[in-house]
Amino acid sequence: MSLHARLIITAVALANGLFVLELLRKRKLTESYSLLWLLVIAAILFATWMERFLLSVTRFFGAIVPVSALTLLSLVFIRMMLIFFSMKISKLEWKIKELAQQVALREAGKAVGEDR
């Protein structure tokens, strides 16, 4: 991979790191998710600058150029995150449904109590 490509990847990764820290500062992102994203950014930087590691990964996946291996790893990560967030959304949907049912039962109970 060329030095130019490495520098661009590094600049984008560092900008993402600053963005994550800003979201954490503004309390729009929890500490656990911030830590996860910072670890991912560190892994990207490691893979970008460690030539031997990147070449090993490239050979393992049967890619021709290291950038292809990085792209594949990125797509795998994105898919994992999509599945993870789909699970989180599903769990929240179930909780919202339960809470709505509990509120409806309480409201119905109050309405019955007022009729007496």
PDB file of C-alpha atoms in Angstrom:
ATOM      1  CA  MET A   1       0.000   0.000   0.000  1.00  0.00           C
ATOM      2  CA  SER A   2       1.346   3.419  -0.881  1.00  0.00           C
ATOM      3  CA  LEU A   3       2.329   6.017   1.660  1.00  0.00           C
ATOM      4  CA  HIS A   4      -0.341   8.323   0.228  1.00  0.00           C
ATOM      5  CA  ALA A   5      -3.084   5.744   0.883  1.00  0.00           C
ATOM      6  CA  ARG A   6      -1.795   5.121   4.412  1.00  0.00           C
ATOM      7  CA  LEU A   7      -1.781   8.828   5.167  1.00  0.00           C
ATOM      8  CA  ILE A   8      -5.348   9.243   3.894  1.00  0.00           C
ATOM      9  CA  ILE A   9      -6.560   6.257   5.940  1.00  0.00           C
ATOM     10  CA  THR A  10      -4.747   7.639   8.999  1.00  0.00           C
ATOM     11  CA  ALA A  11      -6.247  11.102   8.537  1.00  0.00           C
ATOM     12  CA  VAL A  12      -9.765   9.672   8.193  1.00  0.00           C
ATOM     13  CA  ALA A  13      -9.267   7.396  11.218  1.00  0.00           C
ATOM     14  CA  LEU A  14      -7.992  10.263  13.372  1.00  0.00           C
ATOM     15  CA  ALA A  15     -10.887  12.488  12.266  1.00  0.00           C
ATOM     16  CA  ASN A  16     -13.271   9.697  13.242  1.00  0.00           C
ATOM     17  CA  GLY A  17     -11.508   9.404  16.601  1.00  0.00           C
ATOM     18  CA  LEU A  18     -11.962  13.116  17.251  1.00  0.00           C
ATOM     19  CA  PHE A  19     -15.617  12.844  16.223  1.00  0.00           C
ATOM     20  CA  VAL A  20     -16.159   9.956  18.669  1.00  0.00           C
ATOM     21  CA  LEU A  21     -14.515  11.931  21.469  1.00  0.00           C
ATOM     22  CA  GLU A  22     -16.694  14.951  20.663  1.00  0.00           C
ATOM     23  CA  LEU A  23     -19.838  12.782  20.770  1.00  0.00           C
ATOM     24  CA  LEU A  24     -18.687  11.418  24.119  1.00  0.00           C
ATOM     25  CA  ARG A  25     -18.053  14.934  25.438  1.00  0.00           C
ATOM     26  CA  LYS A  26     -21.549  16.039  24.387  1.00  0.00           C
ATOM     27  CA  ARG A  27     -23.043  12.892  25.994  1.00  0.00           C
ATOM     28  CA  LYS A  28     -24.456  11.680  22.678  1.00  0.00           C
ATOM     29  CA  LEU A  29     -22.455   8.451  22.896  1.00  0.00           C
ATOM     30  CA  THR A  30     -21.884   6.262  25.956  1.00  0.00           C
ATOM     31  CA  GLU A  31     -18.445   5.411  27.258  1.00  0.00           C
ATOM     32  CA  SER A  32     -18.766   1.761  26.266  1.00  0.00           C
ATOM     33  CA  TYR A  33     -19.580   2.559  22.639  1.00  0.00           C
ATOM     34  CA  SER A  34     -16.875   5.233  22.559  1.00  0.00           C
ATOM     35  CA  LEU A  35     -14.342   2.696  23.754  1.00  0.00           C
ATOM     36  CA  LEU A  36     -15.516   0.223  21.118  1.00  0.00           C
ATOM     37  CA  TRP A  37     -15.126   2.782  18.324  1.00  0.00           C
ATOM     38  CA  LEU A  38     -11.715   3.917  19.582  1.00  0.00           C
ATOM     39  CA  LEU A  39     -10.545   0.281  19.620  1.00  0.00           C
ATOM     40  CA  VAL A  40     -11.778  -0.153  16.059  1.00  0.00           C
ATOM     41  CA  ILE A  41      -9.923   2.984  15.000  1.00  0.00           C
ATOM     42  CA  ALA A  42      -6.758   1.694  16.696  1.00  0.00           C
ATOM     43  CA  ALA A  43      -7.144  -1.644  14.867  1.00  0.00           C
ATOM     44  CA  ILE A  44      -7.519   0.184  11.551  1.00  0.00           C
ATOM     45  CA  LEU A  45      -4.372   2.193  12.218  1.00  0.00           C
ATOM     46  CA  PHE A  46      -2.507  -0.952  13.278  1.00  0.00           C
ATOM     47  CA  ALA A  47      -3.548  -2.826  10.141  1.00  0.00           C
ATOM     48  CA  THR A  48      -2.668   0.163   7.975  1.00  0.00           C
ATOM     49  CA  TRP A  49       0.857   0.695   9.296  1.00  0.00           C
ATOM     50  CA  MET A  50       1.971  -2.878  10.137  1.00  0.00           C
ATOM     51  CA  GLU A  51       3.110  -4.080   6.717  1.00  0.00           C
ATOM     52  CA  ARG A  52       3.719  -7.719   7.706  1.00  0.00           C
ATOM     53  CA  PHE A  53       0.342  -8.063   9.398  1.00  0.00           C
ATOM     54  CA  LEU A  54      -1.450  -6.505   6.461  1.00  0.00           C
ATOM     55  CA  LEU A  55       0.350  -8.750   3.975  1.00  0.00           C
ATOM     56  CA  SER A  56      -0.504 -11.816   6.075  1.00  0.00           C
ATOM     57  CA  VAL A  57      -4.173 -10.830   6.147  1.00  0.00           C
ATOM     58  CA  THR A  58      -4.067 -10.176   2.402  1.00  0.00           C
ATOM     59  CA  ARG A  59      -2.631 -13.637   1.736  1.00  0.00           C
ATOM     60  CA  PHE A  60      -5.094 -15.268   4.153  1.00  0.00           C
ATOM     61  CA  PHE A  61      -8.089 -13.811   2.318  1.00  0.00           C
ATOM     62  CA  GLY A  62      -6.570 -14.466  -1.089  1.00  0.00           C
ATOM     63  CA  ALA A  63      -6.693 -10.790  -1.984  1.00  0.00           C
ATOM     64  CA  ILE A  64      -4.358  -9.322  -4.540  1.00  0.00           C
ATOM     65  CA  VAL A  65      -3.685  -5.963  -2.897  1.00  0.00           C
ATOM     66  CA  PRO A  66      -3.703  -5.052   0.815  1.00  0.00           C
ATOM     67  CA  VAL A  67      -6.389  -2.399   0.309  1.00  0.00           C
ATOM     68  CA  SER A  68      -8.782  -5.156  -0.787  1.00  0.00           C
ATOM     69  CA  ALA A  69      -8.137  -7.027   2.458  1.00  0.00           C
ATOM     70  CA  LEU A  70      -8.797  -3.856   4.467  1.00  0.00           C
ATOM     71  CA  THR A  71     -12.009  -3.304   2.524  1.00  0.00           C
ATOM     72  CA  LEU A  72     -13.130  -6.859   3.229  1.00  0.00           C
ATOM     73  CA  LEU A  73     -12.376  -6.483   6.940  1.00  0.00           C
ATOM     74  CA  SER A  74     -14.304  -3.205   6.955  1.00  0.00           C
ATOM     75  CA  LEU A  75     -17.328  -4.834   5.327  1.00  0.00           C
ATOM     76  CA  VAL A  76     -17.245  -7.697   7.829  1.00  0.00           C
ATOM     77  CA  PHE A  77     -17.116  -5.191  10.681  1.00  0.00           C
ATOM     78  CA  ILE A  78     -19.998  -3.160   9.235  1.00  0.00           C
ATOM     79  CA  ARG A  79     -22.092  -6.303   8.925  1.00  0.00           C
ATOM     80  CA  MET A  80     -21.350  -7.279  12.517  1.00  0.00           C
ATOM     81  CA  MET A  81     -22.345  -3.807  13.704  1.00  0.00           C
ATOM     82  CA  LEU A  82     -25.580  -3.926  11.698  1.00  0.00           C
ATOM     83  CA  ILE A  83     -26.501  -7.251  13.289  1.00  0.00           C
ATOM     84  CA  PHE A  84     -25.567  -5.946  16.751  1.00  0.00           C
ATOM     85  CA  PHE A  85     -27.683  -2.811  16.385  1.00  0.00           C
ATOM     86  CA  SER A  86     -30.570  -4.814  14.920  1.00  0.00           C
ATOM     87  CA  MET A  87     -30.498  -6.934  18.073  1.00  0.00           C
ATOM     88  CA  LYS A  88     -30.466  -3.792  20.240  1.00  0.00           C
ATOM     89  CA  ILE A  89     -33.410  -2.288  18.332  1.00  0.00           C
ATOM     90  CA  SER A  90     -35.384  -5.530  18.608  1.00  0.00           C
ATOM     91  CA  LYS A  91     -34.802  -5.640  22.360  1.00  0.00           C
ATOM     92  CA  LEU A  92     -35.927  -2.019  22.706  1.00  0.00           C
ATOM     93  CA  GLU A  93     -39.056  -2.729  20.633  1.00  0.00           C
ATOM     94  CA  TRP A  94     -40.006  -5.561  22.998  1.00  0.00           C
ATOM     95  CA  LYS A  95     -39.431  -3.329  26.038  1.00  0.00           C
ATOM     96  CA  ILE A  96     -41.517  -0.522  24.538  1.00  0.00           C
ATOM     97  CA  LYS A  97     -44.338  -2.962  23.778  1.00  0.00           C
ATOM     98  CA  GLU A  98     -44.289  -4.262  27.367  1.00  0.00           C
ATOM     99  CA  LEU A  99     -44.254  -0.725  28.792  1.00  0.00           C
ATOM    100  CA  ALA A 100     -47.132   0.358  26.543  1.00  0.00           C
ATOM    101  CA  GLN A 101     -49.155  -2.649  27.674  1.00  0.00           C
ATOM    102  CA  GLN A 102     -48.435  -1.885  31.342  1.00  0.00           C
ATOM    103  CA  VAL A 103     -49.466   1.752  30.881  1.00  0.00           C
ATOM    104  CA  ALA A 104     -52.664   0.668  29.096  1.00  0.00           C
ATOM    105  CA  LEU A 105     -53.516  -1.716  31.942  1.00  0.00           C
ATOM    106  CA  ARG A 106     -52.926   1.002  34.551  1.00  0.00           C
ATOM    107  CA  GLU A 107     -55.032   3.482  32.626  1.00  0.00           C
ATOM    108  CA  ALA A 108     -57.796   0.886  32.267  1.00  0.00           C
ATOM    109  CA  GLY A 109     -57.601   0.183  36.003  1.00  0.00           C
ATOM    110  CA  LYS A 110     -57.888   3.888  36.814  1.00  0.00           C
ATOM    111  CA  ALA A 111     -60.871   4.251  34.470  1.00  0.00           C
ATOM    112  CA  VAL A 112     -62.630   1.323  36.169  1.00  0.00           C
ATOM    113  CA  GLY A 113     -61.875   2.844  39.611  1.00  0.00           C
ATOM    114  CA  GLU A 114     -63.328   6.208  38.561  1.00  0.00           C
ATOM    115  CA  ASP A 115     -66.565   4.591  37.327  1.00  0.00           C
ATOM    116  CA  ARG A 116     -67.403   3.293  40.794  1.00  0.00           C
TER     117      ARG A 116
END
